[in-house]
Coordinates of N, CA and C and ligand atoms in Angstrom, one line a residue:
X1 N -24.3 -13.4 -38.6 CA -24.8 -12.6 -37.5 C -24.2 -13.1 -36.2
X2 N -24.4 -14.3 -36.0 CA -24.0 -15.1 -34.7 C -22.2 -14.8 -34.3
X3 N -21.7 -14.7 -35.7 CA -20.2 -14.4 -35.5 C -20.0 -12.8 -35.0
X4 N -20.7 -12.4 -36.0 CA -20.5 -11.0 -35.0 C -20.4 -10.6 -33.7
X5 N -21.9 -11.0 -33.5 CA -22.1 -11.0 -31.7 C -20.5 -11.9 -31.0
X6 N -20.2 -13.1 -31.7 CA -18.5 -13.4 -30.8 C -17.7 -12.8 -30.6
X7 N -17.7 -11.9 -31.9 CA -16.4 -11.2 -32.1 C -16.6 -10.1 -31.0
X8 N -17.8 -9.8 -30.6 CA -18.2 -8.3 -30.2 C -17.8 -8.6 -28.5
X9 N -18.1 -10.2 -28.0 CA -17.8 -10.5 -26.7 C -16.9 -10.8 -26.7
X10 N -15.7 -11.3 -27.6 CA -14.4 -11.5 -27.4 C -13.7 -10.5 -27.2
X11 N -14.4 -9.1 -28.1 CA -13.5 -7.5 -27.8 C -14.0 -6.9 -26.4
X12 N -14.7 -7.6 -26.2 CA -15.3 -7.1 -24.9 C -14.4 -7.7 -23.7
X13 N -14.2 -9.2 -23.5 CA -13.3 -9.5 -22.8 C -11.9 -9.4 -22.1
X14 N -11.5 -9.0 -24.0 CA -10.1 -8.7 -24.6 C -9.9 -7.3 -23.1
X15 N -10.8 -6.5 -23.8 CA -10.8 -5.2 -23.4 C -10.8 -4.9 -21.7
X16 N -11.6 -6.0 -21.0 CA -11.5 -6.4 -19.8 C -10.3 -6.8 -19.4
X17 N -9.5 -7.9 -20.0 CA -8.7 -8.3 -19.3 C -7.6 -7.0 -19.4
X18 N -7.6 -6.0 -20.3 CA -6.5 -5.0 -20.9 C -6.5 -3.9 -19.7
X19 N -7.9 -3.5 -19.1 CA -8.2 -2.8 -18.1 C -8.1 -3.5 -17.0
X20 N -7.9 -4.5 -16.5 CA -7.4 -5.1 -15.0 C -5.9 -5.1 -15.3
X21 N -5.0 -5.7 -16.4 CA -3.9 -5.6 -16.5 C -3.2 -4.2 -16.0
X22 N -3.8 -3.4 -16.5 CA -3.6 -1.8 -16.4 C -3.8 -1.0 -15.2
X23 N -4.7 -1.8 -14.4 CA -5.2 -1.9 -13.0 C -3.9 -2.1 -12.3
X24 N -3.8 -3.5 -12.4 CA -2.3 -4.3 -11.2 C -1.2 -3.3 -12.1
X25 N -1.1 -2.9 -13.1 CA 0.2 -2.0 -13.5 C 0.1 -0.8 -12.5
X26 N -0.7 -0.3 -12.5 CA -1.2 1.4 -11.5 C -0.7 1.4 -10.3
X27 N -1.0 -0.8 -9.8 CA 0.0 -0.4 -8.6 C 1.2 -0.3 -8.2
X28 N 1.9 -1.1 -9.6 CA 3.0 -1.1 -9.1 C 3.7 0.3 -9.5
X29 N 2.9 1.1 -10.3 CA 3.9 2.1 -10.6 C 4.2 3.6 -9.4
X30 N 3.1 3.3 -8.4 CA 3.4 3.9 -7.2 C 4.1 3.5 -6.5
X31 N 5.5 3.3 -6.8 CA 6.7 3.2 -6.4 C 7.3 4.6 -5.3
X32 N 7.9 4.3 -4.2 CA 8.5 5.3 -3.9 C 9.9 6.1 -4.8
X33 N 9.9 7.4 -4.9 CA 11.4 7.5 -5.9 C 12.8 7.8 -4.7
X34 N 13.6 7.7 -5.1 CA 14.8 7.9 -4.3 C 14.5 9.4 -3.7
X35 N 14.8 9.2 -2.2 CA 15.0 10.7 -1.4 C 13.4 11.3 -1.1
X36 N 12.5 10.2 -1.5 CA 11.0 10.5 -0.6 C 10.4 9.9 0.5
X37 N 10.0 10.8 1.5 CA 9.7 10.9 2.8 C 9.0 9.7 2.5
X38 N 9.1 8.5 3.7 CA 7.6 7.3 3.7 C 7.5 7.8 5.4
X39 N 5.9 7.7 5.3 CA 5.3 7.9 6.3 C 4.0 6.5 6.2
X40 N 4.1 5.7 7.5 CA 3.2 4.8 7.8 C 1.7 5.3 8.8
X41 N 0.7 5.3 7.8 CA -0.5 5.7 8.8 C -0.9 4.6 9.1
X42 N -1.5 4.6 10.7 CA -1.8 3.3 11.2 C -3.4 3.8 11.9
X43 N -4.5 3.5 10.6 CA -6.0 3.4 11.2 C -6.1 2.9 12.8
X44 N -6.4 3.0 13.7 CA -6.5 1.8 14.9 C -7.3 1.0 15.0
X45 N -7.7 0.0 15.3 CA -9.1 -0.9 15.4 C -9.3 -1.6 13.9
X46 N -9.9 -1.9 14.0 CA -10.7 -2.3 12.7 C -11.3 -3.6 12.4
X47 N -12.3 -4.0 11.5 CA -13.1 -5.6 11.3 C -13.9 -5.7 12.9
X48 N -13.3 -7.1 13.4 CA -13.7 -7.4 14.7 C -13.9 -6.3 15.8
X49 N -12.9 -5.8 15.7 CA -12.3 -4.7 17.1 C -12.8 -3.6 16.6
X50 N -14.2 -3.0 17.1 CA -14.6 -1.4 16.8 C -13.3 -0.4 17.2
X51 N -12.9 -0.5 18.4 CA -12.0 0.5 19.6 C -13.2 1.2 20.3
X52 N -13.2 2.3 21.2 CA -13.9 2.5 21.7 C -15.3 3.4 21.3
X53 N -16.4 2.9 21.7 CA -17.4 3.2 21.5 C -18.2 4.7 21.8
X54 N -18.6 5.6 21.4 CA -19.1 6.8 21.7 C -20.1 7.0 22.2
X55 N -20.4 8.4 22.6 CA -21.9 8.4 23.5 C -23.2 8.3 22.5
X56 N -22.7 8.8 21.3 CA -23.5 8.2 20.8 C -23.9 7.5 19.8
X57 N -22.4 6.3 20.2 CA -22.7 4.8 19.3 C -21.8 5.0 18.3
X58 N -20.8 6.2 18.3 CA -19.9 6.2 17.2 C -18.8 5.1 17.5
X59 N -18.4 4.7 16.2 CA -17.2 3.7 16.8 C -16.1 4.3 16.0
X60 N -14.9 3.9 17.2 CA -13.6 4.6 17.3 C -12.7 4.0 15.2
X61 N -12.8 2.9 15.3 CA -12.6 2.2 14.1 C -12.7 2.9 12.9
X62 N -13.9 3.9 12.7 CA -14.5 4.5 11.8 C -13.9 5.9 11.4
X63 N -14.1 6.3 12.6 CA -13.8 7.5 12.8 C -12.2 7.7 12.3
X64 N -11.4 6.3 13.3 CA -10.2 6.9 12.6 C -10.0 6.2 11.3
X65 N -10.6 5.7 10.5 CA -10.3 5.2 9.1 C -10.2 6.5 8.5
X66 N -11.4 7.3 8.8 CA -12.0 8.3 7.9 C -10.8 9.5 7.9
X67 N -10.4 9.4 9.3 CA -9.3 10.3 9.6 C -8.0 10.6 8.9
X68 N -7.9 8.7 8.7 CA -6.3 8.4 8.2 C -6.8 9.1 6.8
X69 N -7.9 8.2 6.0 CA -7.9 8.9 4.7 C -7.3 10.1 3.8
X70 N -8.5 11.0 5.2 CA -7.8 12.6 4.4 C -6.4 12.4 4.7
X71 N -6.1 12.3 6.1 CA -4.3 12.5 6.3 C -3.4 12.4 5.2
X72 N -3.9 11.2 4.8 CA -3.0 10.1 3.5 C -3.1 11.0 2.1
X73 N -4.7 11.9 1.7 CA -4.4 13.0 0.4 C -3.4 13.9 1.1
X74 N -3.7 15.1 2.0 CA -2.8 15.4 2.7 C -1.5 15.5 2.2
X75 N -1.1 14.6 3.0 CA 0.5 14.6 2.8 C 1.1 14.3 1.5
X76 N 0.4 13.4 0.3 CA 0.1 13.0 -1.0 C 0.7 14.1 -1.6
X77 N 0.0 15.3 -1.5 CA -0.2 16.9 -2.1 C 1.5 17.3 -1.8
X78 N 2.0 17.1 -0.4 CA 3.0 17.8 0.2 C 4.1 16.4 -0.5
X79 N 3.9 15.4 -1.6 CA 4.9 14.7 -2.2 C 5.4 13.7 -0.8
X80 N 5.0 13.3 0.0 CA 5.3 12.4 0.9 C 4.7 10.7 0.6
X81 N 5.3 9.9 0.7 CA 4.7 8.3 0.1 C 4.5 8.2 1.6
X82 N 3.0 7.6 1.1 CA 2.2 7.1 2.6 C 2.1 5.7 2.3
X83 N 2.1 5.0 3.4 CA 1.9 3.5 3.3 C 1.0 3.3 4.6
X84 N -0.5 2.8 4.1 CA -1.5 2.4 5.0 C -1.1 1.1 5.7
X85 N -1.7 1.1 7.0 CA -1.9 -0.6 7.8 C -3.0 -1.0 6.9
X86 N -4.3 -0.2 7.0 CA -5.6 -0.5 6.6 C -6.3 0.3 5.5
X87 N -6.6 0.3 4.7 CA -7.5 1.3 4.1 C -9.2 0.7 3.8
X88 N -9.7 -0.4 5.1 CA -11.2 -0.7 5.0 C -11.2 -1.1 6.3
X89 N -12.6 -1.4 6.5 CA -12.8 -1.9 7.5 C -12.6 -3.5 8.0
X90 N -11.0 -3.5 7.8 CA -10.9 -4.9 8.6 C -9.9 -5.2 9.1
X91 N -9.2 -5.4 10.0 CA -8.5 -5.5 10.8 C -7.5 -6.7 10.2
X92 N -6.0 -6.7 11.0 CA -4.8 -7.5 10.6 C -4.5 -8.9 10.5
X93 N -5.7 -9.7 10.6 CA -5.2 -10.9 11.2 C -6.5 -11.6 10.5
X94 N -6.2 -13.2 10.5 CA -6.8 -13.9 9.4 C -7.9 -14.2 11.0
X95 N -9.4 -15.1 9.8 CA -10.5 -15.0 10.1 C -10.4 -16.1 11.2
X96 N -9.5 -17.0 11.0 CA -10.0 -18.5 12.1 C -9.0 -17.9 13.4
X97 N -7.9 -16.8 13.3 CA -7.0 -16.7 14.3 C -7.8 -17.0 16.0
X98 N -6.8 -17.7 17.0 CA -7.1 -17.6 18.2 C -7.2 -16.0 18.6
X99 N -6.3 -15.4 18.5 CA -6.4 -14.1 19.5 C -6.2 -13.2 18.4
X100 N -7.3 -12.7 17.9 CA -7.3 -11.3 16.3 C -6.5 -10.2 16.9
X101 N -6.8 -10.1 18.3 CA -6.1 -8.6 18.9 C -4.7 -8.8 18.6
X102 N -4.1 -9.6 19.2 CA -2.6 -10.1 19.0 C -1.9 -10.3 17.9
X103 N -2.6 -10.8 17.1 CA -2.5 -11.2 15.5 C -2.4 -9.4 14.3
X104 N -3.8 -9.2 14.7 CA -3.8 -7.6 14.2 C -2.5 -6.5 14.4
X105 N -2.0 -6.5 15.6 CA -1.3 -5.6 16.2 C 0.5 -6.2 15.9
X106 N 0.4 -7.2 16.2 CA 1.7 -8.0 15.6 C 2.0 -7.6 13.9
X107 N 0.9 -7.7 13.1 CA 1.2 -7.2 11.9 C 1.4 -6.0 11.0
X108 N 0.6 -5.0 12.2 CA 1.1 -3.6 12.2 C 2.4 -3.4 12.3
X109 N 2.9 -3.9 13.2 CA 4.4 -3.6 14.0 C 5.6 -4.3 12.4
X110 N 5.3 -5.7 12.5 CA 5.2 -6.3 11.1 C 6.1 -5.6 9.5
X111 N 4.6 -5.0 9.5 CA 4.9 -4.3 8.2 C 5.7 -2.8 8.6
X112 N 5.7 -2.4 10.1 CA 7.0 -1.5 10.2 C 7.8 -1.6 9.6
X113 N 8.5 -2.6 10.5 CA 9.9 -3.3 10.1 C 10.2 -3.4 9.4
X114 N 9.2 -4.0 7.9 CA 9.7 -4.7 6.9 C 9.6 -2.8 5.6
X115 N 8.9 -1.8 6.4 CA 9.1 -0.7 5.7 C 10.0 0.4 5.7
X116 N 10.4 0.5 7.2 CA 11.4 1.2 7.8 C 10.6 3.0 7.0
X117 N 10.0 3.0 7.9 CA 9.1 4.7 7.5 C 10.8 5.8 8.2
X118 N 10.2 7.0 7.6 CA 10.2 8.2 8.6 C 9.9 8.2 9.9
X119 N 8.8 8.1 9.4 CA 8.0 7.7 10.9 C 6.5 7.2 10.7
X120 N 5.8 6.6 11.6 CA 4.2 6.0 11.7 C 3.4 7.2 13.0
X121 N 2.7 7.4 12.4 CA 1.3 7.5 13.2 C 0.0 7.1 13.1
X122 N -0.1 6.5 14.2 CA -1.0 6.1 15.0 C -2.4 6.6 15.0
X123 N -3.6 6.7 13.9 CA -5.1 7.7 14.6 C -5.7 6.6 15.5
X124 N -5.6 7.6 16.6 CA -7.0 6.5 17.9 C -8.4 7.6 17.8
X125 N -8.9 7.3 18.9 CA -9.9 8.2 19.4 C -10.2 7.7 21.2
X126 N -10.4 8.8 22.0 CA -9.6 8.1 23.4 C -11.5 8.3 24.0
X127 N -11.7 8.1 25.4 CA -12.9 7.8 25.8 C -12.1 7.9 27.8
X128 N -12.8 8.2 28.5 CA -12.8 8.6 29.7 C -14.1 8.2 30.7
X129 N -14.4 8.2 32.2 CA -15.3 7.8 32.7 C -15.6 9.1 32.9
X130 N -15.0 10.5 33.1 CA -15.7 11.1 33.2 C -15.8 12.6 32.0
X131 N -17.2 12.4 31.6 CA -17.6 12.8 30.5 C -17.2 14.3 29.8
X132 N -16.9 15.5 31.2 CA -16.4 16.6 30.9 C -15.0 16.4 29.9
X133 N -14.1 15.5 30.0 CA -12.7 16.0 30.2 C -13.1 15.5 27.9
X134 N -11.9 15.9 27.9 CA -12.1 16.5 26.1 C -10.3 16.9 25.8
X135 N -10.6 17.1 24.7 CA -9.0 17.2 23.8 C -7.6 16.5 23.2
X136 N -7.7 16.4 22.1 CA -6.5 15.4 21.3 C -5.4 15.6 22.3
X137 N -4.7 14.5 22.4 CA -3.3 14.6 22.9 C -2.6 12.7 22.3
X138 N -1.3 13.7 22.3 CA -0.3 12.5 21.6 C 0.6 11.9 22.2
X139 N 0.7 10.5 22.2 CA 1.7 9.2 22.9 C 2.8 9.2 22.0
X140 N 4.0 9.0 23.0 CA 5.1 8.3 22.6 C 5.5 7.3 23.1
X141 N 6.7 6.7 23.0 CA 7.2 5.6 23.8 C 8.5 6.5 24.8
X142 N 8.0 6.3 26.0 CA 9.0 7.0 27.1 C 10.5 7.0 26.7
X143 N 11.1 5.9 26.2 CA 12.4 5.5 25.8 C 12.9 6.1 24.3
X144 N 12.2 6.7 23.6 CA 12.3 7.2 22.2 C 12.6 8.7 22.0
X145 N 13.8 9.2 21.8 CA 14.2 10.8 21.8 C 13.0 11.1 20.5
X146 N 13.5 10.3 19.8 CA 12.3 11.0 18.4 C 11.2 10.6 18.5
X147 N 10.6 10.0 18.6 CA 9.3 9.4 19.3 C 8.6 10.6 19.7
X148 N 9.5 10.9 21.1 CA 9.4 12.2 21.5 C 9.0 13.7 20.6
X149 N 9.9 13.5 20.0 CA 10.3 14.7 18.8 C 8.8 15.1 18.1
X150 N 8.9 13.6 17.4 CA 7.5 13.7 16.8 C 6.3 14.1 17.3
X151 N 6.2 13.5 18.7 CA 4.8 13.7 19.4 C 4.4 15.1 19.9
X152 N 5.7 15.9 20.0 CA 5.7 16.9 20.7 C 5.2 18.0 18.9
X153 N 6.1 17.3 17.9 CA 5.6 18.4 17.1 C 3.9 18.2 16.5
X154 N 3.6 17.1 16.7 CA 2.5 16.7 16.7 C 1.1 17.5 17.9
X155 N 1.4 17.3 18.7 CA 0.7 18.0 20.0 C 0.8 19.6 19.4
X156 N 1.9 20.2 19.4 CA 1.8 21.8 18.8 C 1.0 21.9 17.9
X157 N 0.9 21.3 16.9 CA 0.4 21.3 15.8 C -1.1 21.5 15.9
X158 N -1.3 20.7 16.5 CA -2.7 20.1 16.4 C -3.4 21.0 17.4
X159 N -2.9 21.9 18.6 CA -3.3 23.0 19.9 C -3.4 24.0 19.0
X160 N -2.5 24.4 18.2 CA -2.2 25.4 17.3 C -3.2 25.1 16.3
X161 N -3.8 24.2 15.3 CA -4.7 24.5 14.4 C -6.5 23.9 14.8
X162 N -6.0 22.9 16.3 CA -7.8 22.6 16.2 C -8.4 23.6 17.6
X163 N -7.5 23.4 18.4 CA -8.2 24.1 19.8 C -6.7 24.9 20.8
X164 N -6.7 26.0 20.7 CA -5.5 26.7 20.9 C -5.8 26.5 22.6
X165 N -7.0 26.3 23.3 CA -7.7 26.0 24.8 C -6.9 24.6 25.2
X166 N -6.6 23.8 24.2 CA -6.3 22.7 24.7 C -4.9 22.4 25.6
X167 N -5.0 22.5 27.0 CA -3.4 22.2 27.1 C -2.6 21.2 27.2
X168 N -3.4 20.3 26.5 CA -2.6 19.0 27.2 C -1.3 18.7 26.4
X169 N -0.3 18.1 26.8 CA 1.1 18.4 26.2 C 1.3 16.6 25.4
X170 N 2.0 16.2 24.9 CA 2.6 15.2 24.4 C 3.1 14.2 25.6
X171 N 2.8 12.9 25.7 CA 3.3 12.2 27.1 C 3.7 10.9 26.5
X172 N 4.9 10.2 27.1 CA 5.5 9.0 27.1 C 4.9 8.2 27.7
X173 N 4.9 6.8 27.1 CA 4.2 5.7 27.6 C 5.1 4.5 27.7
X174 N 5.2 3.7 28.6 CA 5.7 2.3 28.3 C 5.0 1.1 28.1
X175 N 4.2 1.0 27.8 CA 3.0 -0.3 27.6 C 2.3 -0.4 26.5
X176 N 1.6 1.0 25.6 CA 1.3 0.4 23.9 C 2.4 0.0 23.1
X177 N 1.7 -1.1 23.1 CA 2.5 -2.6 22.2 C 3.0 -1.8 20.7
X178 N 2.7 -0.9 20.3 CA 2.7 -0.2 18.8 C 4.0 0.5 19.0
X179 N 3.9 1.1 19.9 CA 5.0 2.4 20.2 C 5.8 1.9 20.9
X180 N 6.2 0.6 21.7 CA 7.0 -0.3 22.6 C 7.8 -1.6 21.4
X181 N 7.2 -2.1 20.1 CA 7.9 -2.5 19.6 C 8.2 -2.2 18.7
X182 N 8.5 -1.1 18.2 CA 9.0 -0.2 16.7 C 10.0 0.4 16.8
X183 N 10.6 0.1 16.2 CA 12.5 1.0 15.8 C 12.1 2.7 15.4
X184 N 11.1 2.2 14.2 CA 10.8 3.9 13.9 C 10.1 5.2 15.0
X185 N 10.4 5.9 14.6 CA 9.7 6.7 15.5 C 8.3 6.9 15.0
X186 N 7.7 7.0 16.7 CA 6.1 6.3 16.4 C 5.6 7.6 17.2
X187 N 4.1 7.4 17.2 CA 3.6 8.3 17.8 C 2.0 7.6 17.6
X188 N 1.4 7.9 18.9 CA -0.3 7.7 18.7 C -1.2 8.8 19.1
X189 N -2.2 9.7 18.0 CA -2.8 10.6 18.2 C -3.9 10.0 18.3
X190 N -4.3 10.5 19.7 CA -5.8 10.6 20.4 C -6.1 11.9 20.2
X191 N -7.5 11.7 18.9 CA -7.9 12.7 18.1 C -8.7 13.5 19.3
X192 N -9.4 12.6 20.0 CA -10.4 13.6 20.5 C -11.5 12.3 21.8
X193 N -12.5 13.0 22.8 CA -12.9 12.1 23.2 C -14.6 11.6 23.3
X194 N -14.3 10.5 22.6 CA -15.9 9.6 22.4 C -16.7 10.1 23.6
X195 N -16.1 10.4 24.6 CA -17.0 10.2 26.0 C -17.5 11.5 26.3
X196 N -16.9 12.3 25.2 CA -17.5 13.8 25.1 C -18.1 14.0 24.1
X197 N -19.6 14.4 24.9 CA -20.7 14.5 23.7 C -20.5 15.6 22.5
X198 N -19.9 16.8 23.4 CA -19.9 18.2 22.3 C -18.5 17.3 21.1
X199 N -17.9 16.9 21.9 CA -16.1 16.4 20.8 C -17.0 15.0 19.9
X200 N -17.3 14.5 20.5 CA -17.6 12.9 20.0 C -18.6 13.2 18.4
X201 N -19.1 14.3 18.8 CA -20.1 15.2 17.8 C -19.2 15.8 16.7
X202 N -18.3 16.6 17.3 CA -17.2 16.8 16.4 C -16.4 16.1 16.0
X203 N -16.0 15.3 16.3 CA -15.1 14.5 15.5 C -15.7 13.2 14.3
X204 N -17.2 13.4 14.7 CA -17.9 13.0 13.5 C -17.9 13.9 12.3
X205 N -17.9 15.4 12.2 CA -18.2 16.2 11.0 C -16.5 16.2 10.5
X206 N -17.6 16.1 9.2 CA -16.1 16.2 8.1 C -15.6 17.5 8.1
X207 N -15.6 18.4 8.8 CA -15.2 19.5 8.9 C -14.0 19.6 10.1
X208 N -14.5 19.3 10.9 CA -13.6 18.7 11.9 C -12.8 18.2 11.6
X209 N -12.9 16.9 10.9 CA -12.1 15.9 10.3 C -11.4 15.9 9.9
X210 N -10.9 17.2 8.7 CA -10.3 18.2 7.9 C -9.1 18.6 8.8
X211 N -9.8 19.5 9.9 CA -9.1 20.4 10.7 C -7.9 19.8 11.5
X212 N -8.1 18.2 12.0 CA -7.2 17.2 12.4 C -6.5 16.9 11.4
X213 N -7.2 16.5 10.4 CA -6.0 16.2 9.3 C -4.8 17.3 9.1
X214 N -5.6 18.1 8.8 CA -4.5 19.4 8.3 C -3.6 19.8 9.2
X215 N -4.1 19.3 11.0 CA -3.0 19.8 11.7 C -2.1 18.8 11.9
X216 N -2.5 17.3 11.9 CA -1.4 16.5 11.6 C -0.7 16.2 10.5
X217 N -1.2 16.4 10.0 CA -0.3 17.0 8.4 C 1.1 17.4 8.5
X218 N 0.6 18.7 9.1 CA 1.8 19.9 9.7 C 2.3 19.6 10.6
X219 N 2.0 18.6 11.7 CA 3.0 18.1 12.5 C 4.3 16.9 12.0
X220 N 3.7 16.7 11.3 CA 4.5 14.8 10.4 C 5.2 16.0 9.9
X221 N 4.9 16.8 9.1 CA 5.9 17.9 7.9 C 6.7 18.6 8.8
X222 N 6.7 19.0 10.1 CA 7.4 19.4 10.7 C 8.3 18.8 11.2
X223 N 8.0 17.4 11.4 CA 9.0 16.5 11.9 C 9.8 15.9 10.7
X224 N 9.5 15.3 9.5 CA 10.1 15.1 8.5 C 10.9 15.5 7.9
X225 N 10.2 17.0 7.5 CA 10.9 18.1 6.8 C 11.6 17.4 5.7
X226 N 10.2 16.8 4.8 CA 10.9 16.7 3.3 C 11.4 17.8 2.7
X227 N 11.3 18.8 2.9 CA 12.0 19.7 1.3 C 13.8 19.9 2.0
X228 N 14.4 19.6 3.7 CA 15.2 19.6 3.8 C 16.0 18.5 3.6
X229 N 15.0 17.3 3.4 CA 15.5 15.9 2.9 C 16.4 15.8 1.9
X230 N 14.9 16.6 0.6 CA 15.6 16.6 -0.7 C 16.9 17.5 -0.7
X231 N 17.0 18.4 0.0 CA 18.2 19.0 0.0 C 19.6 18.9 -0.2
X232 N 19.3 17.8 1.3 CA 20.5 17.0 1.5 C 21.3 15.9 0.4
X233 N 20.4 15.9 -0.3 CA 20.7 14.7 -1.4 C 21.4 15.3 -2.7
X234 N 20.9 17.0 -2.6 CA 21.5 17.6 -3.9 C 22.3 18.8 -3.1
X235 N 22.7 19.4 -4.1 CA 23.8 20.5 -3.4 C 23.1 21.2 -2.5
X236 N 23.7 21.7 -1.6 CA 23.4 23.0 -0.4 C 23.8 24.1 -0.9
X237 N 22.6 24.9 -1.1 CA 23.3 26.5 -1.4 C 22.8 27.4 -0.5
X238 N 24.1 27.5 0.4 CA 23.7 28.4 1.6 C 24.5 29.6 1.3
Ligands
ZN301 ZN1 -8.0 3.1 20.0

């Protein structure tokens, strides 16, 4: 009897170790294949660093994790390989570091480099002193034609599927560290603002949440334009 019960824990173990093997196999087999779009989503904030805080206590961190998420099925669906900074709540940089901000943000940029995307975007969520003003709008780096490119088809996108009222346009920046040291073309979407009670409320419902996604979705696919990608790689029949 006593052997039995071993045998029963040793097929039990067996069976454990067969299902973690199978596990680490799952990752590696999400391989990108030749001639697929990589796009880098970059959560903002995270662990230590909320980002900025809402009227009512939402934190920016959360908001855009939750963001990146859907983004990441999203573009999944449309055959695009996404590669997260983050997919939890914790930020880039080891626990004893002197300066986590520095550390965090350095490793973002980091794993750019070492990916060479299409392109990265950036989810923020932005915050203002004064509480009327409201609506997503998207950063480039002043010096970046496609940067540009991006942000701009990003901004349409997003006027076009969340708030056609919104007019704020796509603007260059010279000072975010994200968008100032990246070869790729970058872009940072400020979804919406914490300091706006009616937005800060929306941008908590998953409905909303959706509606951002789906329009950045369609701005990255407009700027990528995988199905002209694959094209290029096989005959042109014009
Ligand atoms: Zn932020």
């Amino acid at each position: 009897m006593k052997k039995a019960w071993m045998e029963l824990v040793m097929a039990i173990l067996l069976l454990a170790g067969v299902w973690q093997i199978s596990k680490e196999g799952a990752r590696f087999v999400s391989q990108r294949r030749a001639g697929q779009a990589v796009v880098i989503l970059d959560a903002g904030h995270g662990g230590s660093d909320p980002g900025k805080i809402g009227v009512h206590g939402e934190k920016e961190k959360e908001l855009n994790l939750q963001i990146t998420l859907l983004l990441k099925k999203k573009l999944e669906k449309k055959d695009v390989f996404v590669i997260l900074t983050r997919d939890s709540d914790e930020g880039l940089y080891e626990s004893g570091s002197k300066n986590k901000k520095v550390q965090d943000l350095q490793n973002r940029v980091e794993l750019i480099h070492e990916k060479k995307p299409d392109c990265v975007v950036s989810i923020h969520q932005n915050s203002y002193t004064s509480p009327e003003v409201k609506g997503a709008q998207v950063f480039y780096f002043t010096h970046s034609a496609e940067g540009k490119k991006l942000a701009e088809d990003l901004q349409t996108s997003l006027v076009e599927g969340v708030d056609p009222a919104n007019h704020r346009m796509a603007k260059g920046n010279t000072s975010y560290y994200l968008l100032k040291k990246t070869d790729a073309p970058a872009a940072i979407v400020e979804c919406g603002f914490l300091s706006n009670p009616q937005e800060a409320e929306l941008l908590k419902s998953k409905d909303y949440q959706q509606k951002l996604a789906d329009s950045i979705c369609k701005g990255i696919l407009e700027y990528i334009k995988p199905d002209k990608k694959s094209e290029k790689t096989g005959k042109t029949i014009t």
